[in-house]
Structures are given as structure tokens and as C-alpha cells.
Amino acid sequence: MSREAWVRATDASDLVHGEVMLLRTTMLGQMSEIRELQAADRRRQTGQVTALQGQVTASKAHVTTLQGLDGSPTQSGLPEEAGGSA
């Protein structure tokens, strides 16, 4: 291989190595961002679950209160085909 060809091959190798290192740096940055987004998503989901659980609890209490006010039968007082245990 001539010196000129060797220099071109070395330059091409250096260029490819630089591109690989740039892509590696980009990938590591994206992996870090993905981890941050996943953590934020878990926090958001936890907040939504907590809020929904609170709404379900409040709704159950509201239904119980309304049943007590209008004399509606409780679940155990319903006919069996309607969901009761009679």
C-alpha cells in the first residue's frame, strides 16, 4: 500500500471512529432522557391512580349516604338475580 493510500485509509478510519463516538454519545444522552421520562411517567401514573382511588372511595361513600337517605335496599337486600345474596 502506498503512503498516500495509507493516509487516506487512516483518515477514513479516523472519520468513522469519530462518527461512531458521536453516535455513542447521542445514544447515551437519549438513554438518560428515556430513563428520566420513564420515571416522570411512573410518578404521573401513581398520581392518577391515587386520585382515582380517592374518587372511588368518595363515590362509594356518596352512594352509601344516598342509600341511607332514600331507604334504598343495600346490596344484601336485593333479589339474587339483581346482585344480592337473598
XYZ file of C-alpha atoms in Angstrom:
86
model
C 0.000 0.000 0.000
C 1.388 3.381 -0.938
C 1.856 6.057 1.678
C -0.933 8.113 0.069
C -3.367 5.190 0.213
C -2.359 4.504 3.811
C -3.029 8.149 4.759
C -6.448 8.044 3.063
C -7.323 4.782 4.833
C -6.194 6.178 8.184
C -8.177 9.385 7.616
C -11.277 7.372 6.689
C -10.824 5.194 9.771
C -10.473 8.281 11.985
C -13.591 9.785 10.415
C -15.609 6.613 11.010
C -14.312 6.390 14.576
C -15.391 9.989 15.188
C -18.862 9.255 13.810
C -19.166 6.146 15.994
C -18.167 8.123 19.083
C -20.675 10.858 18.212
C -23.445 8.285 17.797
C -22.452 6.634 21.082
C -22.620 9.980 22.892
C -26.003 10.715 21.308
C -27.309 7.276 22.277
C -26.142 7.623 25.892
C -27.848 11.016 26.123
C -31.059 9.579 24.726
C -30.924 6.634 27.140
C -30.606 9.073 30.028
C -33.545 11.103 28.725
C -35.618 7.929 28.300
C -34.927 6.949 31.934
C -35.988 10.424 33.094
C -39.186 10.238 31.027
C -39.978 6.763 32.363
C -39.539 7.979 35.946
C -41.772 11.002 35.270
C -44.380 8.722 33.699
C -44.340 6.421 36.747
C -44.857 9.443 39.025
C -47.723 10.658 36.824
C -49.362 7.224 36.811
C -49.016 6.943 40.586
C -50.677 10.333 40.990
C -53.521 9.347 38.684
C -54.077 6.034 40.487
C -54.135 7.808 43.837
C -56.604 10.400 42.542
C -58.861 7.722 41.051
C -58.761 5.678 44.252
C -59.826 8.778 46.156
C -62.681 9.375 43.721
C -63.850 5.759 44.031
C -63.780 5.991 47.821
C -65.714 9.270 47.759
C -68.238 7.829 45.285
C -68.787 4.748 47.449
C -69.363 6.948 50.484
C -71.772 9.105 48.486
C -73.738 6.051 47.305
C -73.897 4.716 50.852
C -75.162 8.083 52.086
C -77.790 8.291 49.352
C -78.964 4.745 50.044
C -79.375 5.625 53.692
C -81.365 8.772 52.867
C -83.914 7.257 50.496
C -84.302 3.881 52.139
C -82.928 2.002 49.118
C -82.062 -1.589 49.858
C -78.461 -2.426 50.489
C -76.656 -4.937 48.296
C -77.642 -7.838 50.585
C -81.307 -6.793 50.421
C -81.556 -7.080 46.636
C -83.058 -10.120 44.931
C -80.433 -12.677 43.924
C -80.781 -12.018 40.170
C -80.110 -8.314 40.810
C -76.848 -8.993 42.601
C -77.981 -9.627 46.163
C -77.400 -12.737 48.222
C -81.038 -13.479 49.088
